[in-house]
PDB file of C-alpha atoms in Angstrom:
ATOM      1  CA  UNK I  83    -203.965 -86.607  10.194  1.00  0.00           C
ATOM      2  CA  UNK I  84    -201.845 -83.859  10.891  1.00  0.00           C
ATOM      3  CA  UNK I  85    -199.849 -82.936   8.254  1.00  0.00           C
ATOM      4  CA  UNK I  86    -196.686 -80.272   8.233  1.00  0.00           C
ATOM      5  CA  UNK I  87    -195.443 -77.997   5.129  1.00  0.00           C
ATOM      6  CA  UNK I  88    -192.804 -75.774   5.609  1.00  0.00           C
ATOM      7  CA  UNK I  89    -191.849 -73.275   2.741  1.00  0.00           C
ATOM      8  CA  UNK I  90    -188.005 -72.816   3.345  1.00  0.00           C
ATOM      9  CA  UNK I  91    -187.385 -69.102   1.738  1.00  0.00           C
ATOM     10  CA  UNK I  92    -184.434 -66.937   1.245  1.00  0.00           C
ATOM     11  CA  UNK I  93    -185.534 -64.324   3.329  1.00  0.00           C
ATOM     12  CA  UNK I  94    -188.342 -65.883   5.583  1.00  0.00           C
ATOM     13  CA  UNK I  95    -189.590 -69.221   6.530  1.00  0.00           C
ATOM     14  CA  UNK I  96    -193.377 -70.302   6.304  1.00  0.00           C
ATOM     15  CA  UNK I  97    -195.086 -72.692   8.069  1.00  0.00           C
ATOM     16  CA  UNK I  98    -197.952 -74.776   7.753  1.00  0.00           C
ATOM     17  CA  UNK I  99    -199.910 -77.068  10.074  1.00  0.00           C
ATOM     18  CA  UNK I 100    -203.255 -78.861   8.435  1.00  0.00           C
ATOM     19  CA  UNK I 101    -205.749 -81.449  10.093  1.00  0.00           C
ATOM     20  CA  UNK I 102    -209.078 -82.391   8.635  1.00  0.00           C
ATOM     21  CA  UNK I 103    -207.889 -80.403   5.102  1.00  0.00           C
ATOM     22  CA  UNK I 104    -207.958 -77.637   7.509  1.00  0.00           C
ATOM     23  CA  UNK I 105    -205.152 -75.293   7.949  1.00  0.00           C
ATOM     24  CA  UNK I 106    -205.223 -74.850  11.431  1.00  0.00           C
ATOM     25  CA  UNK I 107    -201.562 -72.830  12.239  1.00  0.00           C
ATOM     26  CA  UNK I 108    -199.409 -70.656  10.154  1.00  0.00           C
ATOM     27  CA  UNK I 109    -196.090 -69.023  11.354  1.00  0.00           C
ATOM     28  CA  UNK I 110    -193.114 -67.053   9.960  1.00  0.00           C
ATOM     29  CA  UNK I 111    -189.487 -66.941  10.862  1.00  0.00           C
ATOM     30  CA  UNK I 112    -186.817 -65.215   8.923  1.00  0.00           C
ATOM     31  CA  UNK I 113    -184.597 -68.021   7.494  1.00  0.00           C
ATOM     32  CA  UNK I 114    -181.494 -66.944   9.814  1.00  0.00           C
ATOM     33  CA  UNK I 115    -183.544 -66.949  12.748  1.00  0.00           C
ATOM     34  CA  UNK I 116    -185.205 -70.257  12.061  1.00  0.00           C
ATOM     35  CA  UNK I 117    -181.861 -71.893  10.863  1.00  0.00           C
ATOM     36  CA  UNK I 118    -179.697 -70.452  14.445  1.00  0.00           C
ATOM     37  CA  UNK I 119    -182.476 -70.954  16.690  1.00  0.00           C
ATOM     38  CA  UNK I 120    -184.885 -74.329  15.581  1.00  0.00           C
ATOM     39  CA  UNK I 121    -182.477 -76.477  13.537  1.00  0.00           C
ATOM     40  CA  UNK I 122    -179.630 -78.738  14.650  1.00  0.00           C
ATOM     41  CA  UNK I 123    -176.823 -79.638  12.481  1.00  0.00           C
ATOM     42  CA  UNK I 124    -175.492 -83.174  12.094  1.00  0.00           C
ATOM     43  CA  UNK I 125    -174.779 -83.829   8.638  1.00  0.00           C
ATOM     44  CA  UNK I 126    -177.743 -82.781   7.365  1.00  0.00           C
ATOM     45  CA  UNK I 127    -180.232 -80.014   9.209  1.00  0.00           C
ATOM     46  CA  UNK I 128    -182.774 -81.436  11.388  1.00  0.00           C
ATOM     47  CA  UNK I 129    -185.480 -79.103  12.350  1.00  0.00           C
ATOM     48  CA  UNK I 130    -186.452 -79.228  15.939  1.00  0.00           C
ATOM     49  CA  UNK I 131    -190.171 -79.367  15.988  1.00  0.00           C
ATOM     50  CA  UNK I 132    -190.882 -79.280  20.110  1.00  0.00           C
ATOM     51  CA  UNK I 133    -189.143 -75.790  19.704  1.00  0.00           C
ATOM     52  CA  UNK I 134    -191.681 -74.553  16.899  1.00  0.00           C
ATOM     53  CA  UNK I 135    -194.543 -76.471  19.694  1.00  0.00           C
ATOM     54  CA  UNK I 136    -195.809 -78.085  16.527  1.00  0.00           C
ATOM     55  CA  UNK I 137    -196.654 -82.014  17.977  1.00  0.00           C
ATOM     56  CA  UNK I 138    -198.015 -85.100  16.717  1.00  0.00           C
ATOM     57  CA  UNK I 139    -197.461 -84.788  12.626  1.00  0.00           C
ATOM     58  CA  UNK I 140    -197.680 -87.907  10.550  1.00  0.00           C
ATOM     59  CA  UNK I 141    -196.680 -86.555   7.014  1.00  0.00           C
ATOM     60  CA  UNK I 142    -193.989 -83.890   6.741  1.00  0.00           C
ATOM     61  CA  UNK I 143    -193.699 -82.126   3.075  1.00  0.00           C
ATOM     62  CA  UNK I 144    -190.539 -79.306   2.420  1.00  0.00           C
ATOM     63  CA  UNK I 145    -189.871 -77.106  -0.515  1.00  0.00           C
ATOM     64  CA  UNK I 146    -187.702 -73.939  -1.095  1.00  0.00           C
ATOM     65  CA  UNK I 147    -184.590 -72.995  -1.319  1.00  0.00           C
ATOM     66  CA  UNK I 148    -183.542 -74.712   1.855  1.00  0.00           C
ATOM     67  CA  UNK I 149    -185.871 -78.530   0.817  1.00  0.00           C
ATOM     68  CA  UNK I 150    -183.075 -80.660   0.179  1.00  0.00           C
ATOM     69  CA  UNK I 151    -181.488 -79.718   3.336  1.00  0.00           C
ATOM     70  CA  UNK I 152    -183.883 -81.018   5.597  1.00  0.00           C
ATOM     71  CA  UNK I 153    -184.165 -83.985   7.661  1.00  0.00           C
ATOM     72  CA  UNK I 154    -185.387 -86.539   4.892  1.00  0.00           C
ATOM     73  CA  UNK I 155    -186.135 -89.291   7.861  1.00  0.00           C
ATOM     74  CA  UNK I 156    -189.203 -86.487   8.346  1.00  0.00           C
ATOM     75  CA  UNK I 157    -189.854 -84.549   4.895  1.00  0.00           C
ATOM     76  CA  UNK I 158    -190.946 -85.268   1.796  1.00  0.00           C
ATOM     77  CA  UNK I 159    -189.163 -82.680  -0.303  1.00  0.00           C
ATOM     78  CA  UNK I 160    -190.454 -81.200  -3.340  1.00  0.00           C
ATOM     79  CA  UNK I 161    -189.737 -78.170  -6.079  1.00  0.00           C
ATOM     80  CA  UNK I 162    -190.979 -75.194  -5.657  1.00  0.00           C
ATOM     81  CA  UNK I 163    -193.328 -75.189  -8.688  1.00  0.00           C
ATOM     82  CA  UNK I 164    -195.504 -78.185  -7.135  1.00  0.00           C
ATOM     83  CA  UNK I 165    -195.720 -76.542  -3.870  1.00  0.00           C
ATOM     84  CA  UNK I 166    -197.033 -72.887  -5.510  1.00  0.00           C
ATOM     85  CA  UNK I 167    -199.324 -75.080  -7.643  1.00  0.00           C
ATOM     86  CA  UNK I 168    -201.201 -76.897  -4.735  1.00  0.00           C
ATOM     87  CA  UNK I 169    -201.353 -74.258  -2.735  1.00  0.00           C
ATOM     88  CA  UNK I 170    -202.998 -72.627  -5.903  1.00  0.00           C
ATOM     89  CA  UNK I 171    -205.598 -75.903  -5.768  1.00  0.00           C
ATOM     90  CA  UNK I 172    -206.353 -75.357  -2.147  1.00  0.00           C
ATOM     91  CA  UNK I 173    -206.431 -71.562  -1.680  1.00  0.00           C
ATOM     92  CA  UNK I 174    -208.985 -71.100  -5.313  1.00  0.00           C
ATOM     93  CA  UNK I 175    -210.250 -74.449  -5.770  1.00  0.00           C
ATOM     94  CA  UNK I 176    -209.909 -73.798  -9.460  1.00  0.00           C
ATOM     95  CA  UNK I 177    -207.429 -75.896 -11.989  1.00  0.00           C
ATOM     96  CA  UNK I 178    -206.964 -73.912 -15.018  1.00  0.00           C
ATOM     97  CA  UNK I 179    -205.001 -70.753 -14.157  1.00  0.00           C
ATOM     98  CA  UNK I 180    -202.028 -68.927 -14.345  1.00  0.00           C
ATOM     99  CA  UNK I 181    -199.612 -68.456 -10.930  1.00  0.00           C
ATOM    100  CA  UNK I 182    -197.588 -65.709 -10.829  1.00  0.00           C
ATOM    101  CA  UNK I 183    -195.773 -66.095  -7.462  1.00  0.00           C
ATOM    102  CA  UNK I 184    -193.336 -62.935  -6.797  1.00  0.00           C
ATOM    103  CA  UNK I 185    -190.694 -63.723  -3.630  1.00  0.00           C
ATOM    104  CA  UNK I 186    -188.218 -62.111  -2.320  1.00  0.00           C
ATOM    105  CA  UNK I 187    -186.115 -62.837  -4.899  1.00  0.00           C
ATOM    106  CA  UNK I 188    -187.582 -64.792  -7.604  1.00  0.00           C
ATOM    107  CA  UNK I 189    -190.020 -65.028  -9.696  1.00  0.00           C
ATOM    108  CA  UNK I 190    -192.279 -67.681 -11.294  1.00  0.00           C
ATOM    109  CA  UNK I 191    -194.951 -68.379 -13.956  1.00  0.00           C
ATOM    110  CA  UNK I 192    -196.752 -71.320 -14.220  1.00  0.00           C
ATOM    111  CA  UNK I 193    -199.894 -72.298 -16.684  1.00  0.00           C
ATOM    112  CA  UNK I 194    -201.812 -74.186 -15.490  1.00  0.00           C
ATOM    113  CA  UNK I 195    -204.487 -76.661 -17.359  1.00  0.00           C
ATOM    114  CA  UNK I 196    -206.996 -79.420 -16.030  1.00  0.00           C
ATOM    115  CA  UNK I 197    -204.674 -79.565 -13.164  1.00  0.00           C
ATOM    116  CA  UNK I 198    -201.450 -80.246 -14.916  1.00  0.00           C
ATOM    117  CA  UNK I 199    -198.314 -77.965 -15.431  1.00  0.00           C
ATOM    118  CA  UNK I 200    -198.177 -76.974 -18.512  1.00  0.00           C
ATOM    119  CA  UNK I 201    -195.697 -74.258 -18.997  1.00  0.00           C
ATOM    120  CA  UNK I 202    -193.772 -72.300 -17.124  1.00  0.00           C
ATOM    121  CA  UNK I 203    -191.524 -69.038 -16.492  1.00  0.00           C
ATOM    122  CA  UNK I 204    -188.900 -68.748 -14.294  1.00  0.00           C
ATOM    123  CA  UNK I 205    -186.053 -65.568 -13.794  1.00  0.00           C
ATOM    124  CA  UNK I 206    -183.809 -66.373 -10.423  1.00  0.00           C
ATOM    125  CA  UNK I 207    -181.343 -64.295 -11.983  1.00  0.00           C
ATOM    126  CA  UNK I 208    -181.791 -60.469 -11.367  1.00  0.00           C
ATOM    127  CA  UNK I 209    -183.409 -58.738  -7.967  1.00  0.00           C
ATOM    128  CA  UNK I 210    -185.232 -56.287 -10.286  1.00  0.00           C
ATOM    129  CA  UNK I 211    -187.905 -57.989 -10.743  1.00  0.00           C
ATOM    130  CA  UNK I 212    -188.683 -59.357  -7.043  1.00  0.00           C
ATOM    131  CA  UNK I 213    -189.916 -58.300  -4.038  1.00  0.00           C
ATOM    132  CA  UNK I 214    -186.866 -57.556  -2.686  1.00  0.00           C
ATOM    133  CA  UNK I 215    -186.200 -54.590  -5.299  1.00  0.00           C
ATOM    134  CA  UNK I 216    -189.385 -52.723  -3.553  1.00  0.00           C
ATOM    135  CA  UNK I 217    -187.733 -53.136   0.049  1.00  0.00           C
ATOM    136  CA  UNK I 218    -184.332 -51.489  -1.281  1.00  0.00           C
ATOM    137  CA  UNK I 219    -187.136 -48.543  -3.043  1.00  0.00           C
ATOM    138  CA  UNK I 220    -189.178 -48.342  -0.123  1.00  0.00           C
ATOM    139  CA  UNK I 221    -186.043 -47.785   2.277  1.00  0.00           C
ATOM    140  CA  UNK I 222    -184.721 -45.203  -0.324  1.00  0.00           C
ATOM    141  CA  UNK I 223    -187.960 -43.394  -0.100  1.00  0.00           C
ATOM    142  CA  UNK I 224    -188.184 -43.047   3.890  1.00  0.00           C
ATOM    143  CA  UNK I 225    -191.619 -44.758   3.485  1.00  0.00           C
ATOM    144  CA  UNK I 226    -193.091 -48.224   4.508  1.00  0.00           C
ATOM    145  CA  UNK I 227    -193.370 -50.752   0.912  1.00  0.00           C
ATOM    146  CA  UNK I 228    -197.174 -51.044   2.229  1.00  0.00           C
ATOM    147  CA  UNK I 229    -197.878 -47.097   1.600  1.00  0.00           C
ATOM    148  CA  UNK I 230    -196.386 -47.070  -1.396  1.00  0.00           C
ATOM    149  CA  UNK I 231    -197.474 -49.897  -2.888  1.00  0.00           C
ATOM    150  CA  UNK I 232    -200.954 -48.237  -2.992  1.00  0.00           C
ATOM    151  CA  UNK I 233    -199.412 -45.604  -5.393  1.00  0.00           C
ATOM    152  CA  UNK I 234    -200.082 -46.483  -9.230  1.00  0.00           C
ATOM    153  CA  UNK I 235    -200.937 -42.764 -11.136  1.00  0.00           C
ATOM    154  CA  UNK I 236    -198.588 -41.218 -12.943  1.00  0.00           C
ATOM    155  CA  UNK I 237    -195.449 -43.030 -12.426  1.00  0.00           C
ATOM    156  CA  UNK I 238    -192.627 -41.420 -13.095  1.00  0.00           C
ATOM    157  CA  UNK I 239    -189.976 -43.169 -15.667  1.00  0.00           C
ATOM    158  CA  UNK I 240    -187.475 -45.251 -14.452  1.00  0.00           C
ATOM    159  CA  UNK I 241    -185.156 -46.673 -17.238  1.00  0.00           C
ATOM    160  CA  UNK I 242    -182.709 -48.542 -15.440  1.00  0.00           C
ATOM    161  CA  UNK I 243    -182.400 -52.304 -15.576  1.00  0.00           C
ATOM    162  CA  UNK I 244    -180.213 -53.030 -12.379  1.00  0.00           C
ATOM    163  CA  UNK I 245    -181.611 -52.727  -8.810  1.00  0.00           C
ATOM    164  CA  UNK I 246    -178.527 -51.027  -7.836  1.00  0.00           C
ATOM    165  CA  UNK I 247    -178.411 -48.327 -10.424  1.00  0.00           C
ATOM    166  CA  UNK I 248    -182.359 -47.889  -9.952  1.00  0.00           C
ATOM    167  CA  UNK I 249    -181.861 -46.721  -6.220  1.00  0.00           C
ATOM    168  CA  UNK I 250    -178.981 -44.151  -7.970  1.00  0.00           C
ATOM    169  CA  UNK I 251    -181.535 -42.925 -10.922  1.00  0.00           C
ATOM    170  CA  UNK I 252    -184.632 -42.972  -8.259  1.00  0.00           C
ATOM    171  CA  UNK I 253    -182.761 -40.331  -5.729  1.00  0.00           C
ATOM    172  CA  UNK I 254    -181.936 -38.238  -9.141  1.00  0.00           C
ATOM    173  CA  UNK I 255    -185.611 -38.301  -9.155  1.00  0.00           C
ATOM    174  CA  UNK I 256    -186.001 -36.925  -5.506  1.00  0.00           C
ATOM    175  CA  UNK I 257    -183.445 -34.712  -6.204  1.00  0.00           C
ATOM    176  CA  UNK I 258    -185.643 -33.064  -9.394  1.00  0.00           C
ATOM    177  CA  UNK I 259    -188.885 -32.429  -6.753  1.00  0.00           C
ATOM    178  CA  UNK I 260    -190.735 -35.110  -8.045  1.00  0.00           C
ATOM    179  CA  UNK I 261    -193.584 -36.166  -6.132  1.00  0.00           C
ATOM    180  CA  UNK I 262    -193.771 -38.982  -3.995  1.00  0.00           C
ATOM    181  CA  UNK I 263    -196.770 -40.589  -4.838  1.00  0.00           C
ATOM    182  CA  UNK I 264    -194.904 -40.153  -8.445  1.00  0.00           C
ATOM    183  CA  UNK I 265    -192.196 -41.697  -7.443  1.00  0.00           C
ATOM    184  CA  UNK I 266    -193.428 -45.118  -5.382  1.00  0.00           C
ATOM    185  CA  UNK I 267    -195.685 -45.456  -8.752  1.00  0.00           C
ATOM    186  CA  UNK I 268    -192.881 -45.301 -10.886  1.00  0.00           C
ATOM    187  CA  UNK I 269    -191.391 -48.069  -8.574  1.00  0.00           C
ATOM    188  CA  UNK I 270    -194.231 -50.447  -9.249  1.00  0.00           C
ATOM    189  CA  UNK I 271    -194.504 -49.936 -12.743  1.00  0.00           C
ATOM    190  CA  UNK I 272    -191.190 -50.503 -13.169  1.00  0.00           C
ATOM    191  CA  UNK I 273    -191.577 -53.573 -11.252  1.00  0.00           C
ATOM    192  CA  UNK I 274    -194.299 -54.543 -13.407  1.00  0.00           C
ATOM    193  CA  UNK I 275    -192.351 -53.632 -17.067  1.00  0.00           C
ATOM    194  CA  UNK I 276    -190.073 -55.791 -15.502  1.00  0.00           C
ATOM    195  CA  UNK I 277    -192.344 -58.556 -15.136  1.00  0.00           C
ATOM    196  CA  UNK I 278    -193.867 -58.389 -18.552  1.00  0.00           C
ATOM    197  CA  UNK I 279    -191.088 -60.184 -20.696  1.00  0.00           C
ATOM    198  CA  UNK I 280    -191.992 -63.085 -18.462  1.00  0.00           C
ATOM    199  CA  UNK I 281    -195.568 -62.846 -18.512  1.00  0.00           C
ATOM    200  CA  UNK I 282    -196.399 -62.648 -22.101  1.00  0.00           C
ATOM    201  CA  UNK I 283    -197.243 -65.930 -23.090  1.00  0.00           C
ATOM    202  CA  UNK I 284    -199.213 -66.315 -20.862  1.00  0.00           C
ATOM    203  CA  UNK I 285    -202.192 -63.268 -20.778  1.00  0.00           C
ATOM    204  CA  UNK I 286    -205.823 -63.419 -20.859  1.00  0.00           C
ATOM    205  CA  UNK I 287    -206.789 -65.743 -18.520  1.00  0.00           C
ATOM    206  CA  UNK I 288    -207.011 -66.311 -14.855  1.00  0.00           C
ATOM    207  CA  UNK I 289    -203.841 -65.003 -12.923  1.00  0.00           C
ATOM    208  CA  UNK I 290    -203.408 -65.884  -9.608  1.00  0.00           C
ATOM    209  CA  UNK I 291    -200.950 -64.217  -7.516  1.00  0.00           C
ATOM    210  CA  UNK I 292    -198.709 -65.510  -4.187  1.00  0.00           C
ATOM    211  CA  UNK I 293    -195.617 -64.349  -2.852  1.00  0.00           C
ATOM    212  CA  UNK I 294    -195.062 -61.200  -0.651  1.00  0.00           C
ATOM    213  CA  UNK I 295    -196.030 -58.813  -3.436  1.00  0.00           C
ATOM    214  CA  UNK I 296    -199.019 -59.996  -4.225  1.00  0.00           C
ATOM    215  CA  UNK I 297    -200.505 -57.579  -1.841  1.00  0.00           C
ATOM    216  CA  UNK I 298    -199.292 -55.117  -4.082  1.00  0.00           C
ATOM    217  CA  UNK I 299    -202.185 -52.798  -4.816  1.00  0.00           C
ATOM    218  CA  UNK I 300    -200.075 -51.376  -7.907  1.00  0.00           C
ATOM    219  CA  UNK I 301    -198.621 -54.431  -9.314  1.00  0.00           C
ATOM    220  CA  UNK I 302    -202.655 -55.657  -9.735  1.00  0.00           C
ATOM    221  CA  UNK I 303    -203.993 -52.540 -10.847  1.00  0.00           C
ATOM    222  CA  UNK I 304    -201.401 -52.804 -14.019  1.00  0.00           C
ATOM    223  CA  UNK I 305    -201.707 -56.500 -14.202  1.00  0.00           C
ATOM    224  CA  UNK I 306    -205.908 -55.861 -14.757  1.00  0.00           C
ATOM    225  CA  UNK I 307    -205.403 -54.743 -18.027  1.00  0.00           C
ATOM    226  CA  UNK I 308    -203.320 -58.216 -18.872  1.00  0.00           C
ATOM    227  CA  UNK I 309    -205.866 -60.718 -17.348  1.00  0.00           C
ATOM    228  CA  UNK I 310    -209.259 -62.006 -17.415  1.00  0.00           C
ATOM    229  CA  UNK I 311    -209.378 -62.238 -13.204  1.00  0.00           C
ATOM    230  CA  UNK I 312    -207.312 -61.001 -10.641  1.00  0.00           C
ATOM    231  CA  UNK I 313    -207.038 -63.404  -8.198  1.00  0.00           C
ATOM    232  CA  UNK I 314    -205.776 -62.945  -5.105  1.00  0.00           C
ATOM    233  CA  UNK I 315    -205.628 -65.921  -2.422  1.00  0.00           C
ATOM    234  CA  UNK I 316    -206.040 -65.530   1.161  1.00  0.00           C
ATOM    235  CA  UNK I 317    -202.682 -66.097   2.656  1.00  0.00           C
ATOM    236  CA  UNK I 318    -200.608 -65.010  -0.612  1.00  0.00           C
ATOM    237  CA  UNK I 319    -197.081 -65.805   1.841  1.00  0.00           C
ATOM    238  CA  UNK I 320    -197.676 -68.925   2.600  1.00  0.00           C
ATOM    239  CA  UNK I 321    -198.991 -70.074  -0.189  1.00  0.00           C
ATOM    240  CA  UNK I 322    -195.709 -72.887  -0.357  1.00  0.00           C
ATOM    241  CA  UNK I 323    -196.432 -74.032   2.677  1.00  0.00           C
ATOM    242  CA  UNK I 324    -199.944 -74.713   2.627  1.00  0.00           C
ATOM    243  CA  UNK I 325    -199.622 -76.393  -1.467  1.00  0.00           C
ATOM    244  CA  UNK I 326    -196.825 -78.623   0.875  1.00  0.00           C
ATOM    245  CA  UNK I 327    -199.715 -79.318   2.940  1.00  0.00           C
ATOM    246  CA  UNK I 328    -202.135 -80.398   0.637  1.00  0.00           C
ATOM    247  CA  UNK I 329    -199.507 -82.608  -1.592  1.00  0.00           C
ATOM    248  CA  UNK I 330    -199.105 -84.555   1.420  1.00  0.00           C
ATOM    249  CA  UNK I 331    -202.596 -85.127   1.904  1.00  0.00           C
ATOM    250  CA  UNK I 332    -203.284 -85.962  -1.769  1.00  0.00           C
ATOM    251  CA  UNK I 333    -200.031 -88.581  -1.437  1.00  0.00           C
ATOM    252  CA  UNK I 334    -199.994 -89.988   2.104  1.00  0.00           C
ATOM    253  CA  UNK I 335    -197.088 -92.241   2.079  1.00  0.00           C
TER     254      UNK I 335
END
């Protein structure tokens, strides 16, 4: 049984293939390239699996922003919460946890108890609490996002609540001669502060981190004081696609 999972994100499309309950293929493509180079359109977006070099698929499951645009003759669409929770099940083996998924343009916090989603909070309105904010700030600082993510000590105070105004505030701090380490830590801490209102109801338990920001060392350091255990999955950016595969394996049509 070969199962295909696709997470059609706003910035990137993540693809996973599962066979015999093992992930045998992972692939990441920019969203623009995916629709331009690997799809056709005839009233509905049709994914060309041959161009993706994916064959002999028995079940296909999609999630993400574009899940309802994919060819429904091949794909079963599921919502992102379900996909990421099932990804959490597969990658951790846990049935009780808090899932924090920080994507490029949204944030999801999900409470899972005994394998059932019991509560959730979403933020889809402001880029200042998402991965895109970190990318923009890294560009302003002319530093790689990986290097920026390592800094968490002595953060400079950044008070702007808007991603656009934060850039101007950061440039002002640069002009004041603040060290690059404190500037990077300040960016990371400001993201943590924006996540706090979403996390207030969910503190004190096992926290599973997914999404691209799950690799941010500083964010994990800041979260340690709020949770008993921080769990970083092996493939945080592929969690939604992996969850699609795992869901397909449990609910075969």
